[in-house]
Coordinates of C-alpha atoms in Angstrom, one line a residue:
R1 CA 37.1 1.6 -97.8
R2 CA 39.2 -1.7 -97.8
H3 CA 42.6 0.0 -97.6
K4 CA 45.1 -1.1 -95.3
Y5 CA 45.5 2.2 -93.9
V6 CA 41.6 2.7 -93.2
A7 CA 42.1 -0.8 -91.3
Y8 CA 45.0 0.8 -89.2
T9 CA 43.0 3.6 -88.1
E10 CA 39.8 1.3 -87.3
E11 CA 42.4 -0.7 -85.3
G12 CA 43.6 2.7 -83.5
M13 CA 39.9 3.5 -82.6
G14 CA 39.2 0.2 -81.4
N15 CA 42.1 0.7 -78.9
L16 CA 41.3 4.3 -77.9
L17 CA 37.6 3.2 -77.2
K18 CA 39.0 -0.1 -75.2
D19 CA 40.9 2.1 -73.1
E20 CA 37.9 4.2 -72.0
G21 CA 36.1 1.1 -71.4
S22 CA 33.7 1.3 -74.4
L23 CA 34.3 -2.4 -75.1
G24 CA 31.1 -2.9 -77.4
A25 CA 32.3 -0.2 -79.6
A26 CA 35.8 -1.2 -79.6
A27 CA 34.6 -4.5 -80.9
V28 CA 33.1 -3.1 -83.8
Y29 CA 36.0 -1.1 -85.1
F30 CA 38.6 -4.3 -84.3
T31 CA 36.0 -6.4 -86.4
E32 CA 36.0 -3.9 -89.3
A33 CA 39.8 -3.8 -89.2
L34 CA 39.9 -7.6 -89.0
E35 CA 37.7 -8.4 -92.3
T36 CA 40.0 -5.8 -94.2
A37 CA 43.2 -7.7 -92.9
R38 CA 42.0 -10.8 -93.9
K39 CA 40.8 -9.9 -97.2
I40 CA 44.4 -8.4 -98.1
E41 CA 45.8 -11.4 -96.6
D42 CA 48.1 -9.6 -94.2
D43 CA 49.0 -12.5 -91.7
S44 CA 50.6 -10.4 -89.0
F45 CA 48.0 -7.8 -88.9
T46 CA 45.2 -10.4 -89.1
H47 CA 46.8 -12.3 -85.6
R48 CA 47.3 -9.0 -83.8
L49 CA 43.8 -8.0 -84.4
E50 CA 42.5 -11.5 -83.5
A51 CA 44.4 -11.2 -80.4
S52 CA 42.7 -7.7 -79.7
I53 CA 39.6 -9.4 -80.2
A54 CA 40.4 -12.3 -77.8
S55 CA 41.6 -9.9 -75.1
L56 CA 38.7 -7.8 -75.8
D57 CA 36.4 -10.6 -75.0
Q58 CA 38.2 -11.6 -71.8
A59 CA 37.7 -7.7 -70.7
K60 CA 33.9 -7.8 -71.6
G61 CA 33.5 -11.1 -69.3
E62 CA 35.4 -9.6 -66.6
M63 CA 33.5 -6.3 -66.7
R64 CA 30.0 -8.4 -66.6
A65 CA 31.2 -10.3 -63.6
H66 CA 32.0 -6.9 -62.1
A67 CA 28.4 -5.9 -62.9
M68 CA 27.0 -8.8 -61.4
A69 CA 28.9 -8.5 -58.3
Y70 CA 27.5 -5.0 -57.8
A71 CA 23.8 -6.4 -58.3
E72 CA 24.2 -9.4 -55.9
K73 CA 25.7 -6.8 -53.1
A74 CA 22.4 -4.7 -54.0
D75 CA 20.3 -7.8 -53.7
N76 CA 22.3 -8.7 -50.1
L77 CA 20.9 -5.4 -48.5
G78 CA 17.4 -7.1 -48.4
P79 CA 14.0 -5.1 -48.2
G80 CA 14.9 -3.3 -45.4
G81 CA 18.3 -2.0 -46.9
Q82 CA 18.3 1.8 -48.0
W83 CA 17.0 2.2 -51.4
Q84 CA 19.9 5.1 -52.1
S85 CA 22.6 2.3 -51.5
K86 CA 20.8 -0.3 -53.4
L87 CA 20.1 2.1 -56.2
E88 CA 23.5 3.3 -56.5
L89 CA 24.9 -0.3 -56.7
L90 CA 22.7 -1.3 -59.4
R91 CA 23.2 1.8 -61.6
K92 CA 26.8 1.0 -61.5
A93 CA 25.9 -2.5 -62.4
L94 CA 23.9 -0.8 -65.3
G95 CA 26.7 1.5 -66.3
L96 CA 29.2 -1.5 -66.9
I97 CA 26.7 -3.7 -68.9
R98 CA 26.1 -0.6 -71.1
R99 CA 29.7 -0.3 -71.8
V100 CA 29.9 -4.2 -72.8
H101 CA 27.1 -3.6 -75.5
T102 CA 26.8 -1.2 -78.2
E103 CA 23.1 -1.3 -78.4
G104 CA 20.1 -1.6 -75.6
F105 CA 20.3 -5.5 -75.3
K106 CA 18.0 -7.5 -73.3
E107 CA 20.6 -7.5 -70.2
A108 CA 20.9 -4.0 -70.0
L109 CA 17.3 -3.5 -70.0
E110 CA 16.7 -6.2 -67.2
M111 CA 19.1 -4.3 -65.1
S112 CA 17.4 -1.1 -65.8
E113 CA 14.1 -2.7 -64.5
R114 CA 15.9 -3.9 -61.3
V115 CA 17.0 -0.2 -60.8
V116 CA 13.3 1.3 -61.2
K117 CA 12.1 -1.3 -58.7
A118 CA 14.5 -0.2 -56.2
L119 CA 13.0 3.3 -56.1
P120 CA 10.7 4.1 -53.5
A121 CA 6.7 3.7 -55.0
D122 CA 5.9 7.6 -54.6
V123 CA 8.6 9.4 -56.3
S124 CA 7.9 13.2 -55.9
Q125 CA 9.1 16.6 -54.3
Q126 CA 7.0 15.9 -51.2
T127 CA 8.4 12.2 -50.1
L128 CA 12.0 12.9 -51.4
G129 CA 15.0 15.4 -50.7
E130 CA 16.4 17.4 -53.4
A131 CA 19.5 14.8 -53.9
D132 CA 17.5 11.8 -53.6
L133 CA 14.8 13.2 -56.0
S134 CA 17.5 14.1 -58.7
M135 CA 19.0 10.5 -58.4
A136 CA 15.6 8.9 -58.6
M137 CA 14.9 10.9 -61.7
D138 CA 17.9 10.4 -63.3
A139 CA 17.6 6.6 -62.8
L140 CA 14.0 6.8 -64.4
Q141 CA 15.1 8.9 -67.2
E142 CA 17.5 6.4 -68.2
H143 CA 15.3 3.7 -68.3
V144 CA 13.1 5.8 -70.7
E145 CA 15.7 5.9 -73.0
L146 CA 16.7 2.2 -72.7
L147 CA 13.0 1.1 -73.0
I148 CA 13.0 3.2 -76.5
E149 CA 16.4 2.1 -77.5
R150 CA 15.4 -1.5 -76.9
G151 CA 12.3 -1.2 -79.4
G152 CA 8.9 -3.1 -79.6
E153 CA 5.4 -1.8 -78.9
E154 CA 5.3 -2.9 -75.2
N155 CA 8.6 -1.2 -74.4
F156 CA 7.3 2.0 -76.1
K157 CA 4.1 1.8 -73.8
R158 CA 6.2 1.3 -70.7
A159 CA 8.4 4.2 -71.7
V160 CA 5.6 6.6 -72.0
Q161 CA 4.4 5.4 -68.5
V162 CA 7.7 5.7 -66.9
A163 CA 8.0 9.2 -68.9
D164 CA 4.7 10.3 -67.1
R165 CA 6.3 9.9 -63.8
V166 CA 9.5 11.8 -64.6
V167 CA 7.2 14.6 -66.3
A168 CA 4.7 14.8 -63.0
A169 CA 7.9 15.1 -60.7
R170 CA 10.1 17.7 -62.9
S171 CA 6.7 20.0 -63.5
A172 CA 6.5 20.0 -59.5
R173 CA 10.0 20.8 -59.1
T174 CA 9.6 23.5 -61.5
A175 CA 6.9 24.9 -59.7
N176 CA 8.6 24.8 -56.3
R177 CA 11.5 27.0 -57.8
Q178 CA 9.3 30.0 -58.5
G179 CA 11.4 33.4 -57.7
Q180 CA 14.5 31.2 -57.7
A181 CA 15.9 32.3 -60.9
D182 CA 19.2 29.9 -61.3
D183 CA 17.2 27.0 -59.7
Q184 CA 14.1 27.6 -62.0
D185 CA 16.1 27.5 -65.0
E186 CA 17.7 24.5 -64.4
A187 CA 14.4 22.9 -63.5
K188 CA 12.7 24.1 -66.7
T189 CA 15.4 22.6 -68.7
L190 CA 15.2 19.1 -67.1
Y191 CA 11.3 19.7 -67.4
A192 CA 11.9 20.1 -71.0
T193 CA 14.2 17.3 -71.6
A194 CA 11.6 14.8 -69.8
R195 CA 8.6 16.1 -72.1
Y196 CA 11.0 15.5 -75.1
W197 CA 11.6 11.8 -73.9
R198 CA 7.9 11.4 -73.6
A199 CA 7.5 12.6 -76.9
R200 CA 10.1 10.4 -78.7
A201 CA 8.2 7.4 -77.1
L202 CA 4.7 8.8 -78.3
V203 CA 6.3 9.1 -81.7
K204 CA 7.5 5.5 -81.8
L205 CA 3.9 4.6 -80.8
E206 CA 2.6 6.7 -83.9
D207 CA 0.4 9.0 -81.4
W208 CA 1.4 12.4 -83.1
E209 CA -1.5 14.3 -81.5
K210 CA -0.1 13.7 -78.0
A211 CA 3.5 13.8 -79.0
L212 CA 3.3 17.2 -80.4
P213 CA 2.5 19.5 -77.5
D214 CA 5.5 17.9 -75.4
V215 CA 8.0 18.6 -78.1
E216 CA 6.4 22.0 -78.6
E217 CA 6.8 22.8 -74.8
A218 CA 10.2 21.5 -75.1
V219 CA 11.3 23.3 -77.9
Q220 CA 9.8 26.9 -76.3
I221 CA 11.6 26.4 -72.9
R222 CA 15.1 25.6 -74.5
T223 CA 14.8 28.4 -77.2
A224 CA 14.0 30.7 -74.2
L225 CA 16.5 29.5 -72.0
L226 CA 19.5 28.9 -73.5
V227 CA 21.8 30.9 -75.8
G228 CA 24.7 29.9 -78.0
K229 CA 25.5 26.8 -79.6
D230 CA 23.0 24.1 -77.9
A231 CA 23.2 20.4 -78.8
E232 CA 19.9 19.4 -77.7
L233 CA 17.6 21.8 -79.5
P234 CA 18.3 20.4 -82.9
K235 CA 16.9 16.8 -81.7
M236 CA 13.9 18.4 -80.4
L237 CA 13.3 20.3 -83.6
S238 CA 13.9 17.1 -85.8
L239 CA 11.5 15.3 -83.4
Q240 CA 9.1 17.8 -84.4
G241 CA 9.9 17.4 -88.0
Q242 CA 9.1 13.6 -87.4
I243 CA 5.8 14.5 -85.9
Y244 CA 4.5 16.7 -88.9
F245 CA 5.7 13.9 -91.4
G246 CA 3.6 11.4 -89.5
K247 CA 0.7 13.7 -89.9
E248 CA 1.5 14.1 -93.5
Q249 CA 2.2 17.9 -93.3
F250 CA 5.4 17.2 -95.4
E251 CA 6.0 21.1 -96.1
K252 CA 6.0 21.8 -92.3
A253 CA 8.3 18.9 -91.6
L254 CA 10.9 19.8 -94.1
E255 CA 11.1 23.4 -92.3
F256 CA 11.9 21.6 -89.0
H257 CA 14.4 19.4 -90.4
E258 CA 16.0 22.1 -92.3
K259 CA 16.4 24.0 -89.1
A260 CA 17.8 20.9 -87.3
K261 CA 20.3 20.4 -89.9
E262 CA 21.5 24.1 -89.9
L263 CA 21.7 24.1 -86.2
R264 CA 23.7 20.7 -86.2
T265 CA 26.1 22.0 -88.8
A266 CA 26.8 25.1 -86.6
V267 CA 27.5 23.0 -83.3
F268 CA 29.0 19.7 -84.6
G269 CA 30.5 20.7 -88.2
A270 CA 29.3 19.4 -91.6
D271 CA 30.7 15.8 -91.2
H272 CA 28.9 14.9 -88.3
L273 CA 26.5 11.9 -87.8
E274 CA 23.9 14.4 -86.3
V275 CA 24.1 16.2 -89.6
A276 CA 23.9 12.8 -91.7
A277 CA 20.9 12.3 -89.6
S278 CA 19.1 15.7 -90.7
L279 CA 20.0 14.7 -94.2
S280 CA 18.6 11.4 -94.1
N281 CA 15.2 12.9 -92.5
I282 CA 15.3 15.8 -95.5
S283 CA 15.9 13.0 -97.9
Q284 CA 12.8 11.3 -96.6
V285 CA 10.5 14.3 -96.8
L286 CA 11.7 15.4 -100.2
G287 CA 10.8 11.7 -101.6
K288 CA 7.1 12.2 -100.2
L289 CA 7.1 15.3 -102.1
G290 CA 7.8 13.8 -105.2
K291 CA 11.4 15.4 -105.4
V292 CA 13.4 12.1 -105.9
Y293 CA 16.6 13.7 -107.3
E294 CA 16.9 16.1 -104.6
A295 CA 15.9 13.1 -102.1
K296 CA 18.8 11.2 -103.6
T297 CA 21.4 13.9 -103.5
A298 CA 20.8 14.2 -99.7
L299 CA 20.7 10.9 -98.9
E300 CA 23.9 10.5 -100.8
Q301 CA 25.5 13.3 -98.3
A302 CA 24.2 11.3 -95.4
L303 CA 25.6 8.1 -96.6
Q304 CA 29.0 9.9 -97.0
I305 CA 29.1 10.8 -93.6
Q306 CA 28.0 7.8 -92.1
R307 CA 30.6 5.7 -94.1
L308 CA 33.2 8.0 -93.1
Q309 CA 32.5 7.9 -89.4
L310 CA 30.9 4.7 -88.8
G311 CA 32.5 2.5 -91.5
R312 CA 31.1 0.4 -94.1
R313 CA 29.1 -2.4 -92.0
H314 CA 27.3 -0.4 -89.5
K315 CA 23.5 -0.6 -89.2
Y316 CA 22.9 3.0 -89.7
V317 CA 24.8 2.7 -93.0
A318 CA 22.8 -0.4 -94.1
C319 CA 19.6 1.6 -93.2
T320 CA 20.8 4.5 -95.4
E321 CA 21.7 2.0 -98.3
E322 CA 18.1 0.6 -98.1
G323 CA 16.8 4.3 -98.4
M324 CA 18.8 4.6 -101.4
G325 CA 17.6 1.6 -103.0
N326 CA 14.0 2.7 -102.4
L327 CA 14.6 5.9 -104.2
F328 CA 16.2 4.3 -107.2
Q329 CA 13.2 2.1 -107.1
Q330 CA 11.0 4.8 -107.0
E331 CA 12.8 6.2 -110.3
G332 CA 12.3 2.9 -112.0
R333 CA 16.2 2.0 -111.8
V334 CA 15.9 -1.6 -110.8
E335 CA 19.5 -2.6 -111.3
E336 CA 20.8 0.5 -109.1
A337 CA 18.3 -0.4 -106.4
V338 CA 19.0 -4.2 -106.0
Q339 CA 22.8 -3.1 -105.6
Y340 CA 21.9 -0.9 -102.7
F341 CA 19.7 -3.6 -101.4
Q342 CA 22.4 -6.2 -101.6
K343 CA 24.8 -4.0 -99.8
A344 CA 22.4 -3.4 -96.9
L345 CA 21.4 -7.1 -96.9
E346 CA 25.1 -8.3 -96.5
T347 CA 25.3 -5.8 -93.1
A348 CA 21.8 -7.3 -92.1
R349 CA 22.9 -10.9 -92.4
R350 CA 26.5 -10.2 -90.7
L351 CA 24.6 -8.3 -87.8
E352 CA 22.1 -11.2 -87.5
D353 CA 19.0 -8.7 -87.7
T354 CA 16.3 -11.2 -88.7
R355 CA 13.6 -8.5 -89.5
F356 CA 15.9 -6.4 -91.4
T357 CA 17.3 -9.1 -93.4
E358 CA 13.8 -10.4 -94.2
R359 CA 12.8 -7.0 -95.5
L360 CA 15.7 -6.5 -97.4
E361 CA 15.3 -10.2 -99.1
H362 CA 11.6 -9.2 -99.9
S363 CA 12.6 -6.1 -101.4
I364 CA 15.1 -7.8 -103.7
R365 CA 12.5 -10.5 -104.7
D366 CA 9.9 -8.0 -105.6
L367 CA 12.2 -6.1 -108.0
R368 CA 13.5 -9.7 -109.7

């Protein structure tokens, strides 16, 4: 994983992502390549990557400045300005900020809050036209996703509250499309998506009983309406598996995670990160069922895919390495467990993830 050719490919990915404006993701690849370049003491390669990162930092600053300019223009519209114009400007600002970062950072969430505040108090079919309602729903849906991505109990509770508004509006739109087949199918699909995202927030709060009807309804709608390869249905099945896992119905959880893996493999191919996510979920359930060897095999497959797709220093890779450590610990193989915990700890420290770092340090201390 520290070969020069790998680093060249990481540099290439960084350049492609930079060209498409995904600056946060580009920074991850450039940093990975730079670490290898320094390790193999290739000065010219090192200098080139350092220049790329410096250029990227400048581009990030410019993109953030553009975002703030959009936000300022929205503020200048004043309380009497059209909410549609203000919303459009703020969503442009939010889009730029999200391209600067790779995760749901505080800055993006704050901008999303401003977007939501720009909406009318009563967002419904009765008060808004079709185009305005669609724009408002998209903004609320994105806010739900950001709140969940940011994490924390208060954000999860807020996500449920916002998702309630989306579900209610989508439900009303579906009812108003009775007898209009194509329009009603589209409305039902959007309604299913809203139910799914509310279920995700409820799962984060471990409210299994409220989350289950939401995801069951979402799965039922998408299964009935969509044919062929559906990229969203596996996510819903996977969430259903997580709910049954939370309810300690492990055999049922395994059933849904295996269904999700089968569909993801058909849609994305065997080496996709979505397949790795399913393998990780399957491993977790197998561990609870006492099938440690099978759990370890599944997680090793997930780790192989993640390292291939993300590199060696991504947080998802570190989380999987922590999972491998836990399984080796469950087998009583202390030395191997510590090795995996230490690999994960190196990444956690590099990412400056305090909670993750402390958890791994605690795990290592317990084994020593």
